[in-house]
Coordinates of C-alpha atoms and ligand atoms in Angstrom, one line a residue:
X1 CA 17.3 1.8 18.6
X2 CA 20.8 0.6 18.7
X3 CA 21.0 -0.4 22.4
X4 CA 24.4 -1.2 23.8
X5 CA 26.6 -0.6 20.8
X6 CA 29.6 1.5 21.6
X7 CA 28.8 5.2 21.1
X8 CA 31.1 5.7 18.1
X9 CA 29.8 2.6 16.3
X10 CA 26.3 3.6 17.1
X11 CA 26.7 7.0 15.5
X12 CA 28.4 5.4 12.5
X13 CA 25.5 2.9 12.2
X14 CA 23.0 5.7 12.3
X15 CA 24.4 8.1 9.9
X16 CA 27.1 6.7 7.6
X17 CA 26.3 3.1 6.8
X18 CA 23.6 3.8 4.2
X19 CA 25.6 2.2 1.4
X20 CA 26.6 -0.9 3.4
X21 CA 23.1 -1.8 4.6
X22 CA 21.6 -0.7 1.3
X23 CA 23.7 -3.4 -0.5
X24 CA 22.8 -6.2 2.0
X25 CA 19.1 -5.2 2.3
X26 CA 17.4 -8.2 0.8
X27 CA 20.1 -10.7 0.7
X28 CA 21.3 -10.7 4.3
X29 CA 24.7 -12.4 4.8
X30 CA 24.3 -14.6 7.9
X31 CA 28.0 -15.0 8.5
X32 CA 29.7 -12.6 10.8
X33 CA 26.6 -10.9 12.1
X34 CA 24.6 -11.4 15.2
X35 CA 21.4 -9.4 15.4
X36 CA 19.4 -8.4 18.5
X37 CA 15.6 -8.6 18.3
X38 CA 13.7 -6.9 21.2
X39 CA 10.1 -7.4 21.9
X40 CA 7.8 -5.5 24.2
X41 CA 6.2 -6.0 27.5
X42 CA 3.0 -7.5 28.8
X43 CA 0.0 -6.1 26.9
X44 CA -3.5 -6.5 28.4
X45 CA -5.6 -5.9 25.3
X46 CA -9.4 -5.8 25.0
X47 CA -12.5 -3.8 25.9
X48 CA -12.5 -3.2 29.7
X49 CA -8.8 -4.0 30.2
X50 CA -8.3 -0.7 32.0
X51 CA -10.6 -2.0 34.8
X52 CA -7.8 -4.4 35.8
X53 CA -5.6 -1.4 36.9
X54 CA -6.5 -1.3 40.6
X55 CA -5.9 -5.1 41.0
X56 CA -2.6 -4.7 39.2
X57 CA -1.5 -1.9 41.5
X58 CA -2.5 -3.9 44.6
X59 CA -0.6 -7.0 43.4
X60 CA 2.5 -4.8 43.0
X61 CA 2.0 -3.1 46.4
X62 CA 1.6 0.3 44.7
X63 CA -0.8 2.8 46.3
X64 CA 0.1 6.4 45.2
X65 CA 0.2 6.6 41.4
X66 CA 0.9 9.7 39.5
X67 CA -1.3 9.8 36.5
X68 CA 0.3 11.8 33.6
X69 CA -2.0 13.0 30.8
X70 CA -2.7 16.1 28.7
X71 CA -5.1 18.9 29.7
X72 CA -7.7 17.7 27.2
X73 CA -7.8 14.0 28.2
X74 CA -7.9 15.1 31.9
X75 CA -11.4 16.5 31.2
X76 CA -12.8 13.4 29.5
X77 CA -15.2 11.2 31.3
X78 CA -13.2 8.0 30.9
X79 CA -10.2 9.6 32.6
X80 CA -12.3 10.9 35.5
X81 CA -13.7 7.4 35.8
X82 CA -10.2 5.9 36.1
X83 CA -9.3 8.4 38.9
X84 CA -12.7 7.8 40.7
X85 CA -12.3 4.0 40.5
X86 CA -8.8 4.2 42.0
X87 CA -10.0 6.6 44.8
X88 CA -13.0 4.4 45.6
X89 CA -10.8 1.4 46.0
X90 CA -8.5 3.2 48.5
X91 CA -5.6 4.4 46.2
X92 CA -4.4 8.0 46.4
X93 CA -4.0 9.0 42.7
X94 CA -2.5 12.3 41.8
X95 CA -2.8 13.9 38.3
X96 CA -0.3 15.9 36.3
X97 CA -1.7 17.3 33.1
X98 CA 0.2 20.5 32.4
X99 CA 1.8 19.6 29.1
X100 CA 2.3 21.1 25.7
X101 CA 0.8 19.6 22.4
X102 CA 4.4 18.9 21.3
X103 CA 6.0 18.2 24.7
X104 CA 8.9 20.3 25.9
X105 CA 11.6 19.8 28.6
X106 CA 9.9 22.1 31.2
X107 CA 6.8 19.8 31.1
X108 CA 9.1 16.9 32.2
X109 CA 10.7 19.0 35.0
X110 CA 7.3 20.2 36.2
X111 CA 6.0 16.6 36.2
X112 CA 9.0 15.4 38.1
X113 CA 8.3 18.1 40.7
X114 CA 4.8 16.8 41.0
X115 CA 6.0 13.3 41.5
X116 CA 8.4 14.5 44.3
X117 CA 5.8 16.7 46.0
X118 CA 3.1 14.0 46.0
X119 CA 5.4 11.2 47.2
X120 CA 4.1 9.1 44.4
X121 CA 5.2 5.5 44.1
X122 CA 4.6 4.8 40.4
X123 CA 3.8 6.6 37.1
X124 CA 0.8 5.8 34.9
X125 CA 0.8 7.5 31.5
X126 CA -2.7 7.9 30.1
X127 CA -3.3 9.5 26.7
X128 CA -1.9 9.8 23.2
X129 CA 1.8 9.9 22.3
X130 CA 2.3 13.3 23.8
X131 CA 1.2 12.4 27.3
X132 CA 2.9 9.0 27.2
X133 CA 6.2 10.6 26.1
X134 CA 6.0 13.1 29.0
X135 CA 5.2 10.3 31.4
X136 CA 8.1 8.2 30.1
X137 CA 10.5 11.2 30.4
X138 CA 9.4 11.8 34.0
X139 CA 10.1 8.1 34.7
X140 CA 13.6 8.7 33.5
X141 CA 14.1 12.0 35.3
X142 CA 13.0 10.8 38.8
X143 CA 16.4 9.1 39.4
X144 CA 18.5 10.8 36.7
X145 CA 18.8 14.5 37.6
X146 CA 21.5 15.7 35.1
X147 CA 20.3 18.2 32.5
X148 CA 17.6 16.2 30.6
X149 CA 19.2 16.3 27.2
X150 CA 22.4 14.8 28.5
X151 CA 20.4 11.5 28.1
X152 CA 19.7 12.3 24.4
X153 CA 20.1 9.0 22.6
X154 CA 21.3 10.7 19.4
X155 CA 24.5 11.7 21.2
X156 CA 24.8 8.4 23.0
X157 CA 23.2 9.7 26.2
X158 CA 21.4 6.3 26.8
X159 CA 24.6 5.1 28.5
X160 CA 23.9 7.5 31.4
X161 CA 20.6 5.8 32.1
X162 CA 22.0 3.6 34.8
X163 CA 19.8 4.0 37.9
X164 CA 16.5 2.4 38.8
X165 CA 13.3 3.9 37.5
X166 CA 9.8 4.0 39.0
X167 CA 7.3 1.4 38.1
X168 CA 5.7 2.5 34.8
X169 CA 2.3 1.7 33.3
X170 CA 0.9 3.0 30.1
X171 CA -2.8 3.4 29.0
X172 CA -3.1 4.5 25.3
X173 CA -6.1 6.6 24.3
X174 CA -5.2 7.1 20.7
X175 CA -4.3 4.6 18.0
X176 CA -1.3 6.2 16.5
X177 CA 2.2 6.5 17.9
X178 CA 2.2 3.2 19.8
X179 CA 4.3 5.0 22.3
X180 CA 2.7 2.7 25.0
X181 CA 4.9 -0.2 23.8
X182 CA 8.0 2.0 23.1
X183 CA 11.2 2.7 25.0
X184 CA 11.7 6.3 23.9
X185 CA 10.3 9.7 24.5
X186 CA 10.4 12.5 22.0
X187 CA 10.8 15.8 24.0
X188 CA 11.6 19.2 22.4
X189 CA 13.8 22.0 23.8
X190 CA 11.6 24.9 25.1
X191 CA 13.5 27.5 23.1
X192 CA 14.8 25.9 19.9
X193 CA 11.9 23.4 19.6
X194 CA 14.5 20.9 18.5
X195 CA 13.3 17.4 19.2
X196 CA 15.5 15.1 21.3
X197 CA 15.1 11.3 21.9
X198 CA 15.3 9.9 25.4
X199 CA 15.8 6.2 25.1
X200 CA 16.5 3.2 27.3
X201 CA 15.1 -0.3 27.6
X202 CA 14.4 0.7 31.3
X203 CA 11.7 3.1 30.0
X204 CA 9.5 0.2 28.7
X205 CA 6.3 0.1 30.6
X206 CA 5.9 -2.9 32.9
X207 CA 2.4 -3.4 31.7
X208 CA 0.2 -1.8 29.0
X209 CA -3.6 -1.7 29.5
X210 CA -4.7 -1.3 25.9
X211 CA -8.4 -0.8 26.1
X212 CA -10.2 0.1 22.8
X213 CA -13.2 1.5 24.7
X214 CA -11.0 4.5 25.6
X215 CA -10.7 5.4 21.9
X216 CA -14.5 5.2 21.2
X217 CA -14.9 9.0 21.5
X218 CA -11.8 10.0 19.6
X219 CA -13.0 12.7 17.1
X220 CA -12.8 11.8 13.4
X221 CA -9.9 14.1 12.6
X222 CA -7.7 12.7 15.4
X223 CA -8.7 9.2 14.5
X224 CA -7.6 9.9 10.9
X225 CA -4.3 11.6 11.7
X226 CA -3.2 9.2 14.4
X227 CA -4.3 6.2 12.2
X228 CA -2.3 7.5 9.3
X229 CA 0.7 7.8 11.6
X230 CA 0.2 4.1 12.6
X231 CA -0.1 3.1 8.9
X232 CA 3.1 5.0 8.2
X233 CA 4.9 3.2 11.0
X234 CA 4.0 -0.2 9.5
X235 CA 4.9 0.8 5.9
X236 CA 8.1 2.5 6.7
X237 CA 9.2 -0.3 9.1
X238 CA 8.5 -2.9 6.4
X239 CA 10.6 -1.0 3.9
X240 CA 13.4 0.0 6.3
X241 CA 16.7 -1.4 5.3
X242 CA 17.8 -3.2 8.5
X243 CA 17.4 -7.0 8.5
X244 CA 14.5 -7.9 10.7
X245 CA 12.0 -10.5 9.3
X246 CA 10.1 -10.6 12.6
X247 CA 9.3 -6.9 12.4
X248 CA 8.5 -7.3 8.7
X249 CA 5.8 -9.9 9.5
X250 CA 4.4 -7.7 12.3
X251 CA 4.4 -4.7 10.0
X252 CA 2.5 -6.5 7.2
X253 CA -0.2 -7.7 9.6
X254 CA -0.4 -4.3 11.2
X255 CA -0.9 -2.5 7.9
X256 CA -3.6 -5.1 7.0
X257 CA -5.5 -4.4 10.2
X258 CA -5.3 -0.7 9.7
X259 CA -6.2 -0.8 6.0
X260 CA -9.3 -2.8 7.0
X261 CA -10.3 -0.5 9.8
X262 CA -9.2 3.1 9.4
X263 CA -12.0 4.4 7.1
X264 CA -14.7 2.9 9.3
X265 CA -13.0 4.1 12.5
X266 CA -13.1 7.6 11.1
X267 CA -16.5 7.7 9.4
X268 CA -18.6 5.1 11.3
X269 CA -16.7 3.7 14.2
X270 CA -17.5 0.2 15.5
X271 CA -15.9 -1.6 18.5
X272 CA -14.2 -3.9 16.0
X273 CA -12.6 -1.1 14.0
X274 CA -11.5 0.7 17.1
X275 CA -9.9 -2.6 18.4
X276 CA -8.2 -3.2 15.1
X277 CA -6.8 0.3 15.0
X278 CA -5.4 0.0 18.5
X279 CA -3.7 -3.3 17.8
X280 CA -2.4 -2.1 14.4
X281 CA -0.9 1.0 16.0
X282 CA 0.9 -1.1 18.7
X283 CA 2.1 -3.4 15.9
X284 CA 3.5 -0.4 14.0
X285 CA 5.4 0.8 17.0
X286 CA 6.8 -2.8 17.6
X287 CA 7.8 -3.0 14.0
X288 CA 9.5 0.4 13.8
X289 CA 12.3 -0.7 16.1
X290 CA 13.6 -1.9 12.7
X291 CA 13.7 1.7 11.5
X292 CA 11.6 4.4 9.9
X293 CA 12.3 6.4 6.8
X294 CA 11.8 9.3 4.5
X295 CA 8.2 10.0 5.4
X296 CA 9.0 10.6 9.1
X297 CA 11.9 12.8 8.2
X298 CA 9.6 14.9 6.0
X299 CA 7.1 15.0 8.9
X300 CA 9.2 15.8 11.9
X301 CA 10.3 19.4 10.8
X302 CA 6.6 20.3 10.3
X303 CA 6.0 19.6 14.0
X304 CA 9.1 21.5 15.2
X305 CA 8.7 24.5 12.9
X306 CA 5.0 24.8 12.5
X307 CA 3.6 22.8 15.4
X308 CA 1.8 20.5 13.0
X309 CA 0.3 17.3 14.6
X310 CA 2.7 14.4 14.1
X311 CA 0.1 12.1 12.5
X312 CA -1.2 14.8 10.2
X313 CA 2.3 15.6 9.0
X314 CA 2.9 12.0 8.2
X315 CA -0.5 11.6 6.5
X316 CA 0.1 14.4 4.0
X317 CA 3.6 13.3 3.2
X318 CA 3.2 9.5 3.0
X319 CA 2.1 9.3 -0.7
X320 CA 5.0 11.4 -1.8
X321 CA 7.6 9.6 0.3
X322 CA 6.3 6.2 -0.8
X323 CA 6.4 7.3 -4.5
X324 CA 10.1 8.2 -4.0
X325 CA 10.8 4.8 -2.6
X326 CA 9.3 2.6 -5.3
X327 CA 12.2 2.4 -7.8
X328 CA 14.4 -0.5 -6.8
X329 CA 12.0 -1.9 -4.3
X330 CA 9.1 -3.0 -6.5
X331 CA 9.0 -6.4 -4.9
X332 CA 8.5 -4.9 -1.4
X333 CA 5.7 -2.6 -2.7
X334 CA 4.1 -5.6 -4.4
X335 CA 3.9 -7.4 -1.1
X336 CA 2.4 -4.3 0.6
X337 CA -0.2 -4.0 -2.2
X338 CA -1.1 -7.6 -1.9
X339 CA -1.4 -7.4 1.9
X340 CA -3.8 -4.4 1.9
X341 CA -5.9 -6.1 -0.8
X342 CA -5.2 -4.0 -3.9
X343 CA -6.0 -5.4 -7.3
X344 CA -2.7 -4.3 -8.8
X345 CA 0.4 -5.4 -7.0
X346 CA 2.5 -2.3 -7.8
X347 CA 4.0 0.6 -6.0
X348 CA 1.9 3.1 -8.0
X349 CA -1.2 1.2 -6.8
X350 CA 0.0 1.7 -3.2
X351 CA 0.5 5.4 -3.8
X352 CA -2.9 5.9 -5.4
X353 CA -4.4 3.9 -2.4
X354 CA -2.8 6.3 0.0
X355 CA -4.1 9.4 -1.8
X356 CA -7.6 7.9 -1.9
X357 CA -7.5 6.9 1.8
X358 CA -6.5 10.4 2.7
X359 CA -9.5 11.7 0.8
X360 CA -11.8 9.2 2.5
X361 CA -10.6 10.2 6.0
X362 CA -10.6 13.9 5.4
X363 CA -6.8 14.5 5.1
X364 CA -5.7 17.1 2.5
X365 CA -3.3 16.1 -0.3
X366 CA -1.2 19.2 -0.2
X367 CA 1.1 20.8 2.4
X368 CA -0.3 24.3 1.6
X369 CA -3.6 23.2 3.1
X370 CA -1.9 22.6 6.5
X371 CA -0.1 25.9 6.6
X372 CA 3.2 25.3 4.8
X373 CA 4.4 28.1 2.5
X374 CA 7.0 28.3 -0.2
X375 CA 9.2 30.4 2.2
X376 CA 9.4 27.4 4.6
X377 CA 10.8 24.9 2.1
X378 CA 14.5 25.6 2.5
X379 CA 14.4 25.4 6.3
X380 CA 12.3 22.3 6.2
X381 CA 14.7 20.6 3.8
X382 CA 17.7 21.4 6.1
X383 CA 15.8 20.0 9.1
X384 CA 14.6 16.9 7.3
X385 CA 18.0 16.1 6.1
X386 CA 19.3 16.4 9.7
X387 CA 16.5 14.2 11.0
X388 CA 17.2 10.8 12.6
X389 CA 14.6 8.7 10.7
X390 CA 15.8 8.6 7.1
X391 CA 19.2 6.8 7.5
X392 CA 17.0 3.7 7.7
X393 CA 15.1 4.5 4.6
X394 CA 15.6 1.7 2.0
X395 CA 17.5 4.2 -0.3
X396 CA 19.5 7.3 0.6
X397 CA 17.7 10.6 0.7
X398 CA 19.7 13.8 -0.1
X399 CA 18.8 17.3 1.0
X400 CA 17.8 18.0 -2.6
X401 CA 15.5 15.0 -2.6
X402 CA 13.8 16.4 0.5
X403 CA 13.5 19.8 -1.1
X404 CA 12.0 18.3 -4.2
X405 CA 9.6 16.2 -2.2
X406 CA 8.3 19.2 -0.2
X407 CA 7.8 21.1 -3.5
X408 CA 5.9 18.3 -5.0
X409 CA 3.7 18.1 -2.0
X410 CA 3.3 21.9 -1.6
Ligands
LIG1 N1 7.6 7.8 21.6 C1 7.4 7.5 20.3 O1 7.8 6.5 19.9 C2 6.7 8.5 19.5 C3 6.6 8.3 18.1 C4 6.0 9.2 17.3 C5 5.5 10.3 17.9 N2 5.6 10.6 19.2 C6 5.0 11.8 19.8 O2 3.6 11.5 20.0 C7 2.9 12.8 19.9 C8 1.6 12.6 19.1 O3 0.8 11.6 19.7 P1 -0.7 11.3 19.2 O4 -0.7 11.2 17.8 O5 -1.2 10.2 20.0 O6 -1.4 12.6 19.6 P2 -1.6 13.5 20.9 O7 -1.1 12.8 22.1 O8 -1.1 14.8 20.6 O9 -3.2 13.5 21.0 C9 -3.9 14.2 20.0 C10 -5.1 14.9 20.6 O10 -6.1 13.9 20.9 C11 -6.6 14.1 22.2 N3 -7.0 12.8 22.7 C12 -6.2 11.8 23.1 N4 -7.0 10.7 23.5 C13 -8.3 11.0 23.3 C14 -9.5 10.3 23.4 N5 -9.5 9.1 23.8 N6 -10.6 11.0 23.1 C15 -10.6 12.3 22.7 N7 -9.5 13.0 22.5 C16 -8.3 12.4 22.8 C17 -5.5 14.7 22.9 O11 -5.9 15.5 24.0 C18 -4.9 15.7 21.8 O12 -5.6 16.8 21.8 C19 3.9 13.8 19.4 O13 4.2 14.6 20.5 C20 5.0 13.0 18.9 O14 6.3 13.6 19.1 C21 6.1 9.7 20.0
LIG2 FE1 5.1 8.4 13.8

């Protein structure tokens, strides 16, 4: 995100500077430019990390946490154990789990009511990206009661995030979005389903308990879809045109971890593969502060129009989006191919690898297999072109490009 840039310049940076950044992509001119690099918060990573939660709350004099999760995770044994452990040690945890698969504004309003009514003193997001996004949006709303989308970052709304926010803790249970280390929440309008981004550095969790044991029971399909989302973050971040060698390094190491672990995590999970996926997904999210690209812009409209899971939408689109990006960026693709251990260091080898990986983890190759029809293409192309992710793609993407890519993938 673009942080404290003045609103007008921020919008310009987002939408109109393709050509400028494109031309300075690989030979960054050091003179006249100062860049800001932000890195995340304390991450307690490892099997059993979640058991540190009660001691952490005590140390911070917190006693009434509101746990925000989704209706499915709320029923899982590890979640019940977290609540039981807290209760047994004298805390008064409350649970809010009434959220949609692709979260909407009313989820955030209802969750804030729950925070108020229970007199909670902190918020703990437990779950995948959907639950963590709702938790983060509630953190914002507790002391910012204007209409929620006034704070939409894409219209400069981050400048209104000026008040204190409650103590915020995240506990990821998928290895995908990396939302646990993020500073933004993606929330859709209830009626239009248009996705908005709430962003502020204040929305970063104070601590992340990243415990791979919580992902051991993730079903194969969710492991695959979320894992491909994480791989997409690392690849798109590495290719994104902004200058950020720190993120580039993290993205390469993140994609290496995921390439080495995803197939196993889906088909024959081991503690090591689960740990590598969780770390690789957080690295993807850290890296994508540099930017995302064409694949996420192809994917977002599938979720808003057809309610497709975010990771699945990326997984099906990534080979096509990467193929689009090869020409002109062969050296970047060579580095990715080398990093993930391919024999040929070419963009085509990366694309073939992605199709093969999708096959191995049970993801279809075609959009028609996940409910997309020819009649959706024009609307999808409009939405993709209006999306916020592709202005950071290494090369410009036109509406016609989006239409062609959807038709190829159909
Ligand atoms: N904030 C960000 O930076 C960011 C980035 C990309 C996407 N997102 C958002 O994240 C969401 C997608 O997140 P996701 O991919 O993690 O999926 P998700 O949160 O939708 O979870 C997918 C499914 O997995 C289940 N699940 C979660 N943990 C489980 C576990 N340990 N065991 C068994 N089942 C489990 C959930 O109940 C759900 O049914 C979307 O709403 C998207 O908009 C946020
Ligand atoms: Fe994503």
